[in-house]
Coordinates of C-alpha atoms in Angstrom, one line a residue:
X1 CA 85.0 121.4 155.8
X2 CA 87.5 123.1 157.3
X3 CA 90.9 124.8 155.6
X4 CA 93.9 123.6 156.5
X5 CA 96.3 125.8 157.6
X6 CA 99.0 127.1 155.7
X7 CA 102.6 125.7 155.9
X8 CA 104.7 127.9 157.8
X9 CA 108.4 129.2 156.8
X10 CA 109.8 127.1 158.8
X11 CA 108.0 124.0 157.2
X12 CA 109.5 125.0 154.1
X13 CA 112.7 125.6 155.0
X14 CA 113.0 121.9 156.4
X15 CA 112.0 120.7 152.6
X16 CA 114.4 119.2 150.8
X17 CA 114.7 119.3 147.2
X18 CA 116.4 116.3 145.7
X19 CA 119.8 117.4 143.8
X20 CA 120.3 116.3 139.5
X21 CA 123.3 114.3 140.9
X22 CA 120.9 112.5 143.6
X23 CA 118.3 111.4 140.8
X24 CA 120.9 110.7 138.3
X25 CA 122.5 108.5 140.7
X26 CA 118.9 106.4 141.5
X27 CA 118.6 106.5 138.3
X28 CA 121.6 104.2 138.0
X29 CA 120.8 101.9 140.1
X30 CA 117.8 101.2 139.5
X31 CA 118.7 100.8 135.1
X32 CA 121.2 98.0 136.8
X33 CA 118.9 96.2 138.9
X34 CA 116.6 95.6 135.7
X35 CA 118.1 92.4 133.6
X36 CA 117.2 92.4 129.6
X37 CA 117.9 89.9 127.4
X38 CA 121.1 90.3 125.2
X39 CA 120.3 90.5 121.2
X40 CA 122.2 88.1 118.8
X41 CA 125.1 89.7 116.7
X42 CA 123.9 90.7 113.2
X43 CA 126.0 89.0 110.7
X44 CA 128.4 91.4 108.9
X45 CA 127.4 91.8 105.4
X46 CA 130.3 93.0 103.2
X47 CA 128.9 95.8 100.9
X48 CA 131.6 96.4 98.7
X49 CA 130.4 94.0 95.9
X50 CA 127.4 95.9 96.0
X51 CA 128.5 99.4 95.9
X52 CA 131.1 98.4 92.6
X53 CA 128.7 97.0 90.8
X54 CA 126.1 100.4 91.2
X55 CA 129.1 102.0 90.0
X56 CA 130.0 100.1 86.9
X57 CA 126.9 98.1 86.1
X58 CA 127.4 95.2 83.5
X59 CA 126.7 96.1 79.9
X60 CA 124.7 93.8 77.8
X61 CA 126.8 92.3 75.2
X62 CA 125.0 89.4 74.9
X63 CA 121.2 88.8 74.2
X64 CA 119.6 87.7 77.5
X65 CA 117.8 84.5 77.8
X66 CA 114.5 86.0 78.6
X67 CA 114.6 87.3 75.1
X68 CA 115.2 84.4 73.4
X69 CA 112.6 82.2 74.8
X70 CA 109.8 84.8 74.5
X71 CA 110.9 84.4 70.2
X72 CA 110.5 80.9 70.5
X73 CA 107.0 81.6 71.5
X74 CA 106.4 84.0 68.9
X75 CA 107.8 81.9 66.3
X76 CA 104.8 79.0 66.9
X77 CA 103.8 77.3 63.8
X78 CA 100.8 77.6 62.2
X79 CA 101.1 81.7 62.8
X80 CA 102.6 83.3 60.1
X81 CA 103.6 86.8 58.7
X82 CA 101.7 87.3 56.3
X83 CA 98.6 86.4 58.9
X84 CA 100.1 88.7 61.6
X85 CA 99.9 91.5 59.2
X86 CA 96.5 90.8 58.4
X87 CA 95.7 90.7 61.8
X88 CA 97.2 94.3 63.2
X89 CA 94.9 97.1 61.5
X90 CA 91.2 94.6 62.4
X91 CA 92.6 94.5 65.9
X92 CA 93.4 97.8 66.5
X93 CA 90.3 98.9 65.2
X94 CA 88.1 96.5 67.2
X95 CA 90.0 97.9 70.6
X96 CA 89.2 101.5 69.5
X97 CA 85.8 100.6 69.4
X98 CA 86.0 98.9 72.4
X99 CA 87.9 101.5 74.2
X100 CA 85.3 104.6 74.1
X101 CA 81.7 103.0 75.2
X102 CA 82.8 102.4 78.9
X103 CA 84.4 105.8 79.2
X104 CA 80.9 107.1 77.8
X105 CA 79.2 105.2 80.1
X106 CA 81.0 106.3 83.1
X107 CA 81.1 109.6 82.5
X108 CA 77.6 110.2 81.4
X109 CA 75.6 107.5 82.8
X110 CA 77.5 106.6 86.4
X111 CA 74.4 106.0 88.2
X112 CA 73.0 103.6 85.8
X113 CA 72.6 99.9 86.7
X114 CA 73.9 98.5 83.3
X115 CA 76.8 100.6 84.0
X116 CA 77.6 99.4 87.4
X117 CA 76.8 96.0 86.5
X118 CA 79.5 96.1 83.5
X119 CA 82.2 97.7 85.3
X120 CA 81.9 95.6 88.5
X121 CA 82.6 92.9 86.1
X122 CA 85.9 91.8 85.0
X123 CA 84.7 92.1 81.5
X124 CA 86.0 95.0 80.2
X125 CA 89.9 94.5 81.9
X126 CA 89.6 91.0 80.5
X127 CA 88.7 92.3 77.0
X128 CA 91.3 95.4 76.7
X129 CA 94.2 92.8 78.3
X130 CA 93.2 90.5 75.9
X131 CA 92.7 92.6 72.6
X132 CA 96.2 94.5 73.5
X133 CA 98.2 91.0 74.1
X134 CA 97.0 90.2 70.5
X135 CA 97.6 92.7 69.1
X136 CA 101.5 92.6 70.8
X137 CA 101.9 89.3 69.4
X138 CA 100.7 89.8 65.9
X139 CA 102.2 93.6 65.8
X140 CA 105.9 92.1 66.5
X141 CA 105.4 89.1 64.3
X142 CA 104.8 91.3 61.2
X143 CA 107.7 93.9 62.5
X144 CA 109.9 91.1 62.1
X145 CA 109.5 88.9 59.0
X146 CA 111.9 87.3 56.4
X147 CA 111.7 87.6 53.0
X148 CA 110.6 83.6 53.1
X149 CA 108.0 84.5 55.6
X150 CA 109.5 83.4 59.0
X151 CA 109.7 85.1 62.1
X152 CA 113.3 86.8 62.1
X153 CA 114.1 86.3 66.0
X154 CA 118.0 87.5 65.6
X155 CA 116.7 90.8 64.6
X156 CA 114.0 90.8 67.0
X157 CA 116.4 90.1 70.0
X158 CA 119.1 93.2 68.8
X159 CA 115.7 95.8 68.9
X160 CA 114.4 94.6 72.2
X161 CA 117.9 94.6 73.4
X162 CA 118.6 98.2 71.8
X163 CA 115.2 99.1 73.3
X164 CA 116.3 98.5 76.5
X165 CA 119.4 99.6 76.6
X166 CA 119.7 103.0 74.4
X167 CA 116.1 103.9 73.4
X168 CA 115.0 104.3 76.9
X169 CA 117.6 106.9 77.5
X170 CA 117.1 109.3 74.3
X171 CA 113.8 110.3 73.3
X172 CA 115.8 110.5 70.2
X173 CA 116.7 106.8 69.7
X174 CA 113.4 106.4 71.4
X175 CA 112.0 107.6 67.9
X176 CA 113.9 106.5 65.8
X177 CA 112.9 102.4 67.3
X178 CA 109.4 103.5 66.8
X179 CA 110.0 104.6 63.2
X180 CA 112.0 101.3 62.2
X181 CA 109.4 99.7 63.7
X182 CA 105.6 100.7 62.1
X183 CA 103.2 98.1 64.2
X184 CA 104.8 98.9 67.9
X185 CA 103.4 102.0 67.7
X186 CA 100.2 100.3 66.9
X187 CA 100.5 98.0 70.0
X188 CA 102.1 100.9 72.1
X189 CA 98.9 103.0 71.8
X190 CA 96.7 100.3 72.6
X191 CA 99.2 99.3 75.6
X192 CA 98.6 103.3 77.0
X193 CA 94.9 103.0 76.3
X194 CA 93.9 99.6 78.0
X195 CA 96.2 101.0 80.9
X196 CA 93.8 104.3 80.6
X197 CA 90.6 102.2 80.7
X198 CA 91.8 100.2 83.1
X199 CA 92.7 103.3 85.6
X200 CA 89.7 105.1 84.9
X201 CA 87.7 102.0 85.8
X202 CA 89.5 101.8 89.5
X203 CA 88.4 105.5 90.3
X204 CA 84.8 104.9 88.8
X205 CA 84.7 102.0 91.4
X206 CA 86.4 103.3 93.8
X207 CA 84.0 106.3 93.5
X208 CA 81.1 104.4 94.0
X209 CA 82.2 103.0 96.9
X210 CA 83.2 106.7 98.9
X211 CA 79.7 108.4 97.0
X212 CA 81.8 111.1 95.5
X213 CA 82.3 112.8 91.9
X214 CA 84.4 110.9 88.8
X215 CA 83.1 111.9 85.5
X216 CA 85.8 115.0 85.5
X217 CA 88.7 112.5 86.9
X218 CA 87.5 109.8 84.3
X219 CA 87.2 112.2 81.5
X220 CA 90.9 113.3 82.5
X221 CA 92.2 110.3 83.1
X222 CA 91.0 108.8 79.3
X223 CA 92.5 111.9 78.1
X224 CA 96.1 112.4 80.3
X225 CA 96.0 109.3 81.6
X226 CA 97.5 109.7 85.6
X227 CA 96.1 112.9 85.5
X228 CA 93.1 111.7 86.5
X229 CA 93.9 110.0 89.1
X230 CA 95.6 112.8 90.6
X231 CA 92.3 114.6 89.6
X232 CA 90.3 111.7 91.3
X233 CA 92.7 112.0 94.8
X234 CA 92.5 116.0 95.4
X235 CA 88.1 114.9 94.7
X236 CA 88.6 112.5 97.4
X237 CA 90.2 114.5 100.0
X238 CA 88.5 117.9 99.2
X239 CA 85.1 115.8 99.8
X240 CA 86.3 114.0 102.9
X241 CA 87.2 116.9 104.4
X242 CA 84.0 118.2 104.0
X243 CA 82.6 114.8 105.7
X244 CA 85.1 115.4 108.1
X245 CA 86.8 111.5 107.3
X246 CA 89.6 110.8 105.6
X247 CA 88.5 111.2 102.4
X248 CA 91.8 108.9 101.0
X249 CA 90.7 105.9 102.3
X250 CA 87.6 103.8 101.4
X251 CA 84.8 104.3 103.1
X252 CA 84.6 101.6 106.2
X253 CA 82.1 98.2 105.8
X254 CA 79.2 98.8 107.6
X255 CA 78.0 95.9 110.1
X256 CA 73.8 95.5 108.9
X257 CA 72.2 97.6 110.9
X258 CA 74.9 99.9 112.2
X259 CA 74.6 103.6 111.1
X260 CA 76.7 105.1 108.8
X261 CA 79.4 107.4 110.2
X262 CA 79.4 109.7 107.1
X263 CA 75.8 110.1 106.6
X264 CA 76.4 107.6 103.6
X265 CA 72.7 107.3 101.7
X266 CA 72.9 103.7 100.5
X267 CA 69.3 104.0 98.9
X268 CA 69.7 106.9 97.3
X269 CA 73.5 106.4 96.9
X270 CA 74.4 109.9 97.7
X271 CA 76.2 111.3 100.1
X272 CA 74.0 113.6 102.9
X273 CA 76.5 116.2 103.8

């Protein structure tokens, strides 16, 4: 085809370059010709309560409510001191044996279907909650006994109450409530250990599901607790980057018959990088 000619000088000379002012201007007019709806008023919300009490919040000078009811529970009949005491060292032993198979397990045997059969369960959460809520309610009850054997709820309401509102701000008085107090460190281990099993269980799962390493992440995490999972997260990204996926995120549900994006091995339940 042919070229078509050139613009002369004098073509370009007769262009005319539209000024700022000139598209400002049409601008203008056409934001006025264009009609949007008018949003409602926000209500005005004074914040001045607000901001006085985060200044000078209310001290507790009274036992709250909360507390008092949960010592009515405690305090059921048919429970008593001397059985609570009893009760303590068997259960804390029985969740220490309970605690370290499933770690063993995961760490050593992840591939295992007894494994993945057990931990896909709610089994062993629903054991470890349920061993640790027992042994909360028996540890307190013999913290906190009478001479005649009752539950002494006065003196169990000023500890929680001291608990919460001078222990938690001095490892010091921190200390010296756990000292006063022989079972709670009992229950508070087996509190940070079912919370450790528990964890470790999400990234052995959650492993399985993206096809990547745990037993290092588990092993930290029953030993440091959310060091592991931190341990678990840098796995996960440092292996989906090597996928090129988001290595963060659970892997996506595959339709049946639909191929896997990551080269995900479901038979062999690998990963083919």
């Amino acid at each position: 085809p042919p070229i078509p000619p050139l613009p002369s000088i004098e073509d370009l000379r007769d262009l005319r370059v539209p000024r700022v002012e000139d598209i400002r201007a049409e601008m203008s007019r056409a934001s006025q010709q264009v009609s949007l709806p008018r949003l409602p008023d926000l209500p005005y919300v004074d914040l001045k309560p607000l901001s006085r009490f985060l200044r000078h919040p209310p001290q507790l000078s009274e036992t709250p409510e909360l507390f008092t009811e949960v010592a009515d529970v405690i305090d059921a009949e048919g429970y008593s001191a001397a059985q609570a005491k009893l009760a303590v060292k068997p259960l804390f032993t029985t969740f220490n044996a309970f605690f370290l198979p499933p770690f063993a397990l995961m760490i050593f045997l992840p591939k295992w279907p007894g494994t993945q059969s057990l931990l896909r369960s709610p089994l062993v959460p629903g054991v470890a909650s349920g061993l640790f809520l027992l042994e909360l309610l028996s540890a307190t009850r013999a913290d906190y006994v009478l001479p005649d054997g009752a539950f002494d709820a006065d003196r169990w309401q000023q500890a929680a109450t001291y608990l919460l509102t001078q222990a938690v701000a001095d490892p010091a008085f921190m200390r010296d409530f756990a000292n006063s107090t022989p079972s709670y460190q009992a229950q508070d281990w087996l509190h940070v250990c079912a919370w450790d099993l528990i964890g470790a269980r999400w990234i052995y799962l959650d492993g399985l599901e993206k096809a990547i390493w745990t037993s290092h992440s588990i092993f930290l995490c029953q030993a440091a607790g959310p060091v592991g999972w931190l341990s678990h997260a840098i796995t996960s990204g440092v292996v989906g980057g090597a996928r090129w996926t988001k290595g963060l995120l659970p892997k996506p549900k595959q339709d049946e018959g639909e191929a896997d994006p990551v080269g995900f091995d479901e038979a062999s339940d690998e990963a083919v990088l």
